Coordinates of C-alpha atoms in Angstrom, one line a residue:
M639 CA -9.9 6.8 -33.8
R640 CA -9.1 10.3 -32.4
G641 CA -8.1 13.3 -34.5
G642 CA -7.6 11.1 -37.6
H643 CA -5.2 8.7 -35.8
L644 CA -6.0 5.2 -34.7
I645 CA -5.2 4.8 -31.0
Q646 CA -2.1 2.6 -30.6
L647 CA 0.4 1.3 -28.1
A648 CA 3.3 3.6 -27.4
P649 CA 6.3 2.4 -29.4
G650 CA 8.8 0.2 -27.4
T651 CA 6.5 -0.3 -24.5
S652 CA 4.9 -3.7 -25.1
W653 CA 5.0 -6.3 -22.4
A654 CA 7.4 -8.5 -24.4
Q655 CA 9.8 -5.6 -24.9
T656 CA 9.5 -4.5 -21.3
F657 CA 10.2 -8.0 -19.9
E658 CA 13.2 -8.4 -22.3
R659 CA 14.6 -5.1 -21.0
A660 CA 14.3 -6.4 -17.5
R661 CA 16.1 -9.7 -18.5
V662 CA 18.9 -7.7 -20.1
A663 CA 19.2 -5.4 -17.1
A664 CA 19.3 -8.3 -14.6
P665 CA 19.9 -11.6 -16.4
E666 CA 20.7 -13.3 -13.1
A667 CA 17.1 -12.6 -11.8
F668 CA 15.0 -13.6 -14.8
G669 CA 14.6 -16.7 -16.8
V670 CA 13.4 -16.8 -20.4
D671 CA 9.8 -16.7 -19.3
R672 CA 9.8 -16.1 -15.6
A673 CA 11.1 -14.1 -12.6
L674 CA 13.2 -16.0 -10.0
N675 CA 13.4 -16.0 -6.2
L676 CA 16.4 -14.7 -4.3
I677 CA 17.3 -17.1 -1.6
Q678 CA 20.6 -17.3 0.3
G679 CA 22.2 -15.0 -2.2
E680 CA 21.3 -17.1 -5.2
W681 CA 18.5 -16.7 -7.8
V682 CA 16.4 -19.9 -8.0
E683 CA 13.3 -21.0 -9.8
G684 CA 10.0 -21.6 -8.0
V685 CA 8.3 -24.9 -7.9
Q686 CA 5.3 -23.4 -9.8
I687 CA 4.8 -20.3 -11.9
G688 CA 1.4 -18.8 -11.0
E689 CA -1.0 -17.8 -13.7
H690 CA -1.3 -14.0 -14.1
R691 CA -3.0 -11.5 -16.3
T692 CA -2.0 -7.8 -16.6
P693 CA -4.9 -5.6 -15.7
V694 CA -3.8 -3.2 -18.5
D695 CA -5.3 -5.4 -21.3
G696 CA -6.0 -8.8 -19.8
S697 CA -3.1 -10.5 -21.6
R698 CA -1.1 -13.2 -19.9
I699 CA 2.2 -12.4 -18.3
P700 CA 4.5 -14.6 -16.2
G701 CA 3.1 -15.0 -12.7
P702 CA 4.9 -15.1 -9.4
P703 CA 7.6 -17.9 -9.1
R704 CA 6.0 -19.7 -6.1
I705 CA 8.1 -21.6 -3.6
D706 CA 6.9 -24.2 -1.1
H707 CA 6.9 -24.2 2.7
R708 CA 10.3 -26.0 3.0
T709 CA 12.0 -23.6 0.7
A710 CA 10.6 -20.7 2.6
E711 CA 12.1 -22.1 5.8
L712 CA 15.5 -22.2 4.0
A713 CA 15.0 -18.6 2.8
V714 CA 14.3 -17.4 6.4
A715 CA 17.4 -19.4 7.7
G716 CA 19.5 -17.7 5.1
A717 CA 18.3 -14.3 6.0
V718 CA 18.9 -15.0 9.7
A719 CA 22.5 -16.0 8.9
E720 CA 23.1 -12.9 6.8
H721 CA 21.7 -10.7 9.6
R722 CA 24.4 -11.8 12.0
T723 CA 27.1 -10.5 9.7
W724 CA 25.3 -7.4 8.5
A725 CA 24.4 -6.3 12.0
L726 CA 28.2 -6.0 12.6
T727 CA 28.8 -4.0 9.4
D728 CA 30.1 -0.4 9.9
L729 CA 27.5 2.3 9.4
D730 CA 29.6 4.1 6.8
E731 CA 29.8 0.8 4.8
R732 CA 26.1 0.3 5.1
R733 CA 25.4 3.8 3.9
R734 CA 27.8 3.3 0.9
R735 CA 26.1 0.1 -0.2
V736 CA 22.6 1.5 0.2
L737 CA 23.5 4.6 -1.8
S738 CA 25.0 2.4 -4.5
A739 CA 21.7 0.4 -4.7
V740 CA 19.7 3.7 -4.9
E741 CA 21.8 5.0 -7.7
E742 CA 21.6 1.7 -9.6
M743 CA 17.8 1.9 -9.3
A744 CA 17.9 5.5 -10.4
G745 CA 19.7 4.4 -13.5
H746 CA 16.8 1.9 -14.2
R747 CA 14.1 4.3 -13.1
D748 CA 12.1 4.2 -16.3
L749 CA 12.2 0.4 -16.6
L750 CA 11.1 0.0 -13.0
A751 CA 8.2 2.4 -13.7
L752 CA 7.2 0.7 -16.9
L753 CA 7.0 -2.7 -15.1
L754 CA 4.7 -1.0 -12.6
V755 CA 2.5 0.2 -15.5
W756 CA 2.1 -3.3 -16.9
E757 CA 1.9 -5.2 -13.6
I758 CA -0.5 -3.0 -11.5
G759 CA -1.9 -0.5 -14.1
K760 CA -0.4 2.7 -12.8
P761 CA -0.4 5.6 -15.2
W762 CA 3.1 6.6 -16.3
R763 CA 3.4 9.7 -14.2
L764 CA 2.3 7.9 -11.0
A765 CA 4.5 4.9 -11.7
C766 CA 7.5 7.2 -12.1
A767 CA 6.5 9.0 -8.8
D768 CA 6.4 5.7 -7.0
V769 CA 10.0 5.0 -8.0
D770 CA 11.2 8.5 -7.3
R771 CA 9.6 8.7 -3.9
A772 CA 11.3 5.5 -2.8
L773 CA 14.7 6.6 -3.9
D774 CA 14.4 10.2 -2.6
G775 CA 13.2 9.0 0.7
V776 CA 16.1 6.6 1.2
R777 CA 18.6 9.4 0.3
W778 CA 17.1 11.4 3.2
Y779 CA 17.5 8.5 5.6
V780 CA 21.1 8.0 4.5
Q781 CA 21.8 11.6 5.6
E782 CA 19.9 11.2 8.9
I783 CA 20.8 7.7 9.9
E784 CA 23.8 8.6 12.1
R785 CA 21.6 10.8 14.3
Q786 CA 18.6 8.4 14.2
S787 CA 20.6 5.3 15.2
A788 CA 22.7 6.9 17.9
G789 CA 22.6 4.7 21.0
R790 CA 20.7 2.0 19.1
V791 CA 21.5 -1.4 17.6
P792 CA 19.9 -3.6 15.0
L793 CA 17.1 -6.0 15.9
P794 CA 18.1 -9.5 17.0
G795 CA 17.0 -10.9 13.6
P796 CA 16.0 -9.9 10.1
V797 CA 12.8 -8.0 9.2
S798 CA 10.2 -10.0 7.3
N799 CA 8.2 -7.8 4.9
I800 CA 4.7 -8.8 3.6
A801 CA 3.3 -5.9 1.6
S802 CA 0.4 -5.0 -0.6
W803 CA 0.7 -4.7 -4.4
N804 CA -0.2 -1.0 -4.8
Y805 CA 3.2 0.7 -3.9
P806 CA 6.0 -1.8 -4.5
M807 CA 8.7 0.8 -4.6
S808 CA 7.7 3.8 -2.4
V809 CA 6.4 1.5 0.4
Q810 CA 8.1 -1.9 0.2
V811 CA 11.5 -1.2 -1.3
H812 CA 11.8 2.1 0.6
A813 CA 11.1 0.3 3.9
E814 CA 13.5 -2.5 3.1
L815 CA 16.3 -0.1 2.3
V816 CA 15.8 1.8 5.5
Q817 CA 15.7 -1.5 7.5
V818 CA 19.0 -2.6 5.9
L819 CA 20.5 0.9 6.5
A820 CA 19.7 0.4 10.2
G821 CA 21.7 -2.8 10.3
N822 CA 19.1 -5.5 9.6
A823 CA 18.9 -8.2 6.9
V824 CA 15.5 -8.4 5.2
I825 CA 13.3 -11.0 3.6
A826 CA 10.3 -9.9 1.5
K827 CA 7.4 -11.7 -0.1
T828 CA 6.2 -10.4 -3.4
P829 CA 2.5 -9.5 -3.6
S830 CA 0.6 -12.2 -5.4
Q831 CA -1.6 -9.7 -7.2
G832 CA 1.2 -7.8 -9.0
G833 CA 4.5 -6.0 -8.7
F834 CA 6.7 -9.1 -8.5
H835 CA 8.7 -8.3 -11.7
C836 CA 9.4 -4.7 -10.6
L837 CA 10.5 -6.1 -7.2
T838 CA 12.7 -8.7 -8.8
L839 CA 14.6 -6.1 -10.8
A840 CA 14.9 -3.8 -7.7
H841 CA 16.2 -6.7 -5.5
A842 CA 18.7 -7.7 -8.2
L843 CA 20.1 -4.2 -8.1
M844 CA 20.1 -4.2 -4.3
R845 CA 21.9 -7.6 -4.2
R846 CA 24.5 -6.4 -6.6
A847 CA 25.3 -3.5 -4.2
G848 CA 26.0 -6.1 -1.5
L849 CA 22.8 -5.8 0.5
P850 CA 21.5 -8.7 2.6
V851 CA 18.1 -9.0 0.9
T852 CA 16.0 -12.1 0.2
L853 CA 12.9 -12.2 -2.1
V854 CA 10.4 -15.0 -2.3
S855 CA 7.0 -15.6 -3.9
G856 CA 4.3 -18.0 -2.9
V857 CA 0.8 -18.6 -1.6
G858 CA 0.2 -16.8 1.6
S859 CA -1.5 -19.7 3.3
Q860 CA 1.6 -21.8 2.7
L861 CA 4.3 -19.2 3.5
G862 CA 2.6 -17.0 6.0
D863 CA 3.5 -18.9 9.1
V864 CA 7.1 -19.2 8.1
L865 CA 7.4 -15.5 7.3
I866 CA 5.6 -14.4 10.4
R867 CA 6.8 -16.9 13.1
G868 CA 9.9 -18.2 11.5
R869 CA 12.8 -19.0 13.9
G870 CA 15.2 -16.1 14.2
L871 CA 13.1 -13.3 12.6
G872 CA 13.4 -10.0 14.4
A873 CA 10.3 -8.2 13.2
L874 CA 7.3 -8.3 10.8
A875 CA 6.3 -5.4 8.6
F876 CA 2.9 -6.0 7.1
V877 CA 0.7 -3.8 4.8
G878 CA -2.7 -5.2 3.8
G879 CA -6.3 -5.6 4.8
R880 CA -7.8 -6.0 8.3
A881 CA -8.6 -9.7 7.9
N882 CA -5.1 -10.7 7.0
G883 CA -3.7 -8.3 9.5
R884 CA -5.7 -9.9 12.3
K885 CA -4.4 -13.3 11.3
A886 CA -0.8 -12.0 11.4
A887 CA -1.4 -10.3 14.8
T888 CA -2.9 -13.6 16.2
S889 CA 0.1 -15.6 14.9
L890 CA 2.5 -13.1 16.5
A891 CA 0.7 -12.9 19.8
D892 CA 2.9 -15.3 21.8
T893 CA 6.3 -14.3 20.2
G894 CA 6.8 -10.9 21.7
R895 CA 8.3 -10.0 18.3
R896 CA 8.5 -6.4 17.0
H897 CA 5.8 -5.7 14.4
F898 CA 4.1 -2.9 12.5
L899 CA 0.9 -3.9 10.7
E900 CA -0.8 -1.3 8.5
Q901 CA -4.4 -2.2 7.8
E902 CA -7.3 -0.7 6.0
G903 CA -9.7 1.9 7.4
L904 CA -12.4 4.1 5.8
N905 CA -10.8 7.5 5.4
T906 CA -13.5 10.3 5.4
W907 CA -13.6 13.9 4.3
G908 CA -16.1 16.1 6.1
V909 CA -17.5 19.4 4.6
F910 CA -19.2 21.7 7.2
G911 CA -19.4 25.5 7.3
F912 CA -17.2 25.8 4.2
G913 CA -17.0 28.0 1.2
Q914 CA -13.6 27.6 -0.5
W915 CA -14.9 25.5 -3.4
D916 CA -12.1 26.1 -5.9
L917 CA -9.7 24.8 -3.3
L918 CA -11.8 21.7 -2.7
A919 CA -12.0 21.0 -6.4
Q920 CA -8.3 20.7 -6.7
H921 CA -8.2 18.2 -3.8
L922 CA -11.1 16.2 -5.2
K923 CA -9.3 15.7 -8.6
K924 CA -6.0 14.8 -7.1
G925 CA -7.8 12.4 -4.8
F926 CA -8.7 10.2 -7.7
E927 CA -5.1 9.4 -8.6
Y928 CA -4.6 5.7 -9.3
G929 CA -8.3 5.2 -8.9
K930 CA -8.2 5.6 -5.1
Q931 CA -6.3 2.3 -4.9
R932 CA -4.2 3.5 -1.9
C933 CA -4.5 3.3 1.8
T934 CA -4.8 7.1 2.2
A935 CA -7.6 7.7 -0.4
Y936 CA -10.8 9.4 0.6
P937 CA -13.8 7.4 -0.7
R938 CA -16.4 8.9 1.7
F939 CA -17.6 12.5 1.9
V940 CA -19.7 13.6 4.8
V941 CA -21.4 16.8 3.7
Q942 CA -23.5 19.4 5.6
R943 CA -27.0 19.1 4.1
S944 CA -27.3 22.9 3.6
L945 CA -24.1 22.9 1.6
F946 CA -24.9 20.0 -0.6
D947 CA -26.0 22.0 -3.7
Q948 CA -22.7 23.9 -3.6
F949 CA -20.7 20.7 -3.0
L950 CA -22.4 19.1 -6.0
Q951 CA -21.6 22.1 -8.2
T952 CA -17.9 21.5 -7.4
Y953 CA -17.9 17.7 -7.3
L954 CA -19.7 16.8 -10.5
P955 CA -17.4 18.8 -12.9
V956 CA -14.4 17.0 -11.3
M957 CA -16.1 13.6 -11.9
D958 CA -16.9 14.5 -15.5
G959 CA -13.3 15.6 -16.1
L960 CA -11.5 12.5 -14.8
R961 CA -9.3 10.9 -17.4
F962 CA -8.9 7.1 -17.4
G963 CA -8.0 4.2 -19.7
H964 CA -5.0 2.3 -21.0
P965 CA -1.9 3.9 -19.6
L966 CA 0.2 3.4 -22.7
A967 CA -2.4 4.2 -25.5
L968 CA -1.4 7.1 -27.8
D969 CA -3.2 9.0 -30.6
D970 CA 0.1 9.5 -32.3
P971 CA 3.4 7.5 -31.8
A972 CA 5.3 10.8 -31.4
D973 CA 3.1 11.9 -28.4
P974 CA 4.3 11.6 -24.8
L975 CA 2.6 8.9 -22.7
P976 CA -0.9 10.0 -21.7
E977 CA -1.7 12.0 -18.6
L978 CA -4.3 10.0 -16.9
D979 CA -5.9 10.1 -13.4
F980 CA -6.1 6.3 -13.3
G981 CA -5.9 3.2 -15.4
P982 CA -7.4 -0.2 -14.5
V983 CA -8.1 -1.6 -11.0
I984 CA -5.8 -4.4 -10.0
H985 CA -7.8 -7.2 -11.8
A986 CA -11.1 -8.0 -13.5
E987 CA -12.5 -9.6 -10.4
K988 CA -12.1 -6.4 -8.5
A989 CA -13.8 -4.4 -11.2
R990 CA -16.7 -6.8 -11.1
D991 CA -16.9 -6.6 -7.4
L992 CA -17.0 -2.7 -7.4
R993 CA -19.9 -2.8 -10.0
D994 CA -21.7 -5.3 -7.7
R995 CA -21.2 -3.1 -4.7
F996 CA -22.6 -0.1 -6.6
D997 CA -25.7 -2.2 -7.6
E998 CA -26.0 -3.4 -4.0
A999 CA -26.1 0.1 -2.6
V1000 CA -28.8 1.2 -5.2
S1001 CA -30.9 -1.9 -4.4
G1002 CA -30.7 -1.0 -0.7
G1003 CA -32.0 2.6 -1.3
G1004 CA -28.8 4.5 -2.2
I1005 CA -29.0 7.1 -4.9
P1006 CA -26.9 6.6 -8.0
L1007 CA -25.4 10.1 -8.3
V1008 CA -22.6 9.4 -10.8
R1009 CA -22.2 6.4 -13.1
R1010 CA -19.8 7.1 -15.9
T1011 CA -19.3 4.4 -18.5
L1012 CA -16.1 2.9 -20.1
A1013 CA -17.1 4.7 -23.4
T1014 CA -15.6 7.8 -21.9
G1015 CA -12.2 6.1 -21.3
R1016 CA -9.2 5.8 -23.7
F1017 CA -8.5 2.3 -24.9
L1018 CA -6.8 0.4 -27.7
P1019 CA -9.1 -0.9 -30.4
G1020 CA -10.6 -4.2 -29.4
Q1021 CA -8.6 -4.5 -26.1
D1022 CA -9.8 -6.4 -23.1
T1023 CA -11.3 -3.8 -20.6
G1024 CA -12.4 -6.3 -17.9
A1025 CA -10.2 -4.7 -15.2
Y1026 CA -11.5 -1.1 -15.9
I1027 CA -14.3 0.6 -14.1
A1028 CA -15.5 4.1 -14.7
P1029 CA -15.9 6.6 -11.8
A1030 CA -19.1 6.2 -9.8
T1031 CA -20.8 7.7 -6.7
I1032 CA -23.5 6.7 -4.3
L1033 CA -25.5 9.3 -2.4
E1034 CA -26.8 8.3 1.0
P1035 CA -25.8 4.6 0.9
P1036 CA -27.8 2.3 3.1
S1037 CA -26.4 1.5 6.5
S1038 CA -26.6 -2.2 5.6
W1039 CA -24.2 -1.6 2.6
S1040 CA -21.2 -3.9 2.7
L1041 CA -18.9 -0.9 2.1
H1042 CA -20.6 1.3 4.7
H1043 CA -17.6 0.8 7.1
R1044 CA -14.9 -0.3 4.6
E1045 CA -12.9 1.3 1.9
P1046 CA -13.8 0.2 -1.7
F1047 CA -10.2 0.5 -2.9
G1048 CA -11.3 1.8 -6.3
P1049 CA -13.0 4.8 -8.0
L1050 CA -16.3 4.4 -6.1
D1051 CA -17.3 7.3 -3.9
S1052 CA -20.1 7.6 -1.4
I1053 CA -21.6 10.8 0.1
V1054 CA -23.5 11.0 3.4
L1055 CA -25.5 14.1 4.4
V1056 CA -25.6 15.4 7.9
D1057 CA -27.1 18.4 9.8
T1058 CA -25.2 18.7 13.1
E1059 CA -21.7 18.5 14.3
A1060 CA -22.5 15.4 16.3
E1061 CA -23.8 13.7 13.1
L1062 CA -20.6 14.8 11.3
L1063 CA -18.4 13.1 13.9
S1064 CA -20.4 10.0 13.9
A1065 CA -20.4 9.6 10.2
M1066 CA -16.7 10.4 9.8
N1067 CA -15.8 7.8 12.5
A1068 CA -17.5 5.0 10.6
S1069 CA -14.8 2.4 10.6
N1070 CA -13.3 2.0 14.1
G1071 CA -10.2 3.8 13.2
S1072 CA -8.5 5.0 10.1
L1073 CA -5.1 6.3 8.7
V1074 CA -6.2 9.8 7.6
A1075 CA -9.2 12.1 7.7
S1076 CA -9.9 15.7 6.6
I1077 CA -12.3 18.4 7.5
A1078 CA -13.2 21.2 5.0
T1079 CA -14.4 24.2 7.1
D1080 CA -14.0 27.9 7.4
D1081 CA -14.5 27.7 11.2
A1082 CA -11.2 27.2 13.0
D1083 CA -12.9 26.4 16.3
L1084 CA -15.0 23.7 14.7
A1085 CA -11.9 22.3 13.0
A1086 CA -10.1 22.1 16.3
R1087 CA -13.0 20.3 18.0
V1088 CA -13.6 17.8 15.2
S1089 CA -9.9 17.1 14.7
E1090 CA -9.6 16.1 18.4
E1091 CA -12.5 13.6 18.1
L1092 CA -11.7 12.0 14.8
Q1093 CA -10.3 8.4 15.1
A1094 CA -7.7 9.0 12.4
F1095 CA -3.9 9.1 12.8
K1096 CA -3.5 12.2 10.7
V1097 CA -6.1 14.9 10.2
G1098 CA -6.1 17.6 7.6
V1099 CA -7.9 20.9 7.7
N1100 CA -8.9 22.1 4.2
T1101 CA -6.2 19.8 2.9
P1102 CA -5.7 16.0 2.4
R1103 CA -3.3 14.0 4.4
S1104 CA -1.1 11.1 3.1
R1105 CA 1.5 8.6 4.2
G1106 CA 4.1 11.4 3.9
D1107 CA 7.8 11.4 3.1
R1108 CA 11.1 11.8 4.9
D1109 CA 10.5 13.1 8.5
E1110 CA 6.7 12.7 8.5
V1111 CA 5.5 9.9 10.8
F1112 CA 2.8 7.4 9.8
G1113 CA 0.4 5.1 11.6
G1114 CA -3.2 4.5 12.3
R1115 CA -5.8 4.6 15.1
G1116 CA -8.2 1.9 16.2
A1117 CA -8.3 -1.2 14.0
S1118 CA -6.4 0.4 11.2
W1119 CA -2.9 -0.3 12.7
K1120 CA -1.3 -2.7 15.1
G1121 CA 2.2 -2.4 16.5
A1122 CA 4.9 0.3 16.1
F1123 CA 4.3 3.4 14.0
V1124 CA 6.7 4.2 11.2
G1125 CA 7.9 7.2 9.1
G1126 CA 10.7 9.6 9.9
D1127 CA 12.6 8.8 13.0
L1128 CA 9.9 6.3 14.1
L1129 CA 10.8 4.0 11.3
V1130 CA 14.4 3.6 12.5
Q1131 CA 13.2 3.2 16.1
A1132 CA 10.8 0.5 15.0
V1133 CA 13.7 -1.6 13.4
T1134 CA 16.3 -1.0 16.1
C1135 CA 16.7 -1.5 19.9
R1136 CA 18.4 0.5 22.6
A1137 CA 22.0 -0.4 22.8
D1138 CA 21.9 -0.8 26.6
G1139 CA 19.2 -3.4 26.3
S1140 CA 16.7 -1.4 28.3
V1141 CA 13.0 -1.8 27.6
E1142 CA 11.3 1.2 25.8
Q1143 CA 7.8 2.2 24.9
L1144 CA 7.6 2.7 21.2
Y1145 CA 4.9 4.9 19.6
G1146 CA 2.2 2.6 18.4
N1147 CA -0.9 0.5 19.1
F1148 CA 0.0 -2.5 21.2
P1149 CA -2.1 -5.1 23.2
T1150 CA -1.3 -3.3 26.5
Y1151 CA -1.0 0.3 25.5
S1152 CA -1.3 2.9 22.7
L1153 CA 1.1 5.8 22.5
Y1154 CA 0.6 8.5 19.8
P1155 CA 2.9 11.3 18.8
H1156 CA 1.5 14.8 18.9
R1157 CA -1.0 15.3 16.1

């Protein structure tokens, strides 16, 4: 009860209503109680519907429509056949069809976003941003593709996409549309943890526009080999953790196939010789968007000991002010959807694991600096809150902590105190490579020295770095990335070859070399 009103679900946003809207929008892609797979241009049922619960309130929703190994082989064969035709399609026609798909998705933007809210717990504003970034980014590529693809041809086969659950639109769909724009057919596996309904609707709209897309669901151990090593594939695009990334890289080793494997790394933010605390406060709050469930989140702060009191005066009010809870819960039915920093983590098991990791750090000697409770969140009366975890912070975690070198992928921060520049560098380079890092300092010379030594693909000075949009390139250093880098012109280069057939050295991390663009 807030302000005399009982907190309630926003009208017209229940899962049943949302799923029915998806069925009406794309009846070919959804059954009465399930999503379907898109194989060889046809929507087909899986052999088994996986069990699934939405992290928003723990209720059951249809799971991914899993296919078996043999069906996956047929899906790859169909994508290979479509690739032969699509690769010969005129660029103007490819642009026309891709733009048609983009505008169709724009027309269903709110529905795609609402599916993301229910499937992966994104607050409404962030779910809308995920859709908008995907579509705006592809529009930019449509304008630039003639320049980017000059003197280049599509890959010899379709691109296989195996992506994480946290950004189905702005990472997976965006990448697929650019791959198609460059002349490749694509095949994509839905993430088992969530996002498959949103992806089903998006691919239905892409298929209506005449794009050569294939979408399948299934258990990674059964489909992985087919989607990585399948005959005729031209490339693998992978987003996920290091363990699965290593398996994919090992499987690819003897194929010579183009690949770009984005893996996790512990992104760190150093604070040394710094005094712009109001600026840092803004970055700290924004950093908690989506509960830090993204590859470019900063869960580790490395702080100069003599500045710790001032850092704490900035950090603690931000932690106290974070808003989290049910993404669709309203005080009044007439209110707009709530403005939250984050909702649930991806599932209840993850929330339990994060709580266990917090307790582990404290048991090992870490100091429990922040431990908010779910009582400060916004929830519907009596709802299941198993997938929610309140913000928490460990000061000086033990070196034996299981997350000392890994990202938690949730709203669990850690702070390490240092005294010297050498200690700063050592603590910031804790994970053998990362995607991003930042240094907060008023000393330009120190910023230049530290930036040069950080094992991160992108380094920010008094500002965060992110995946980026449009012309901004993206990759990782060390174990955080394998294969070609992407983003901007590099994404098109990664999914095309030189027209004259000559060998080229792409920017990226490869077994025999690493080549980085200027940072």
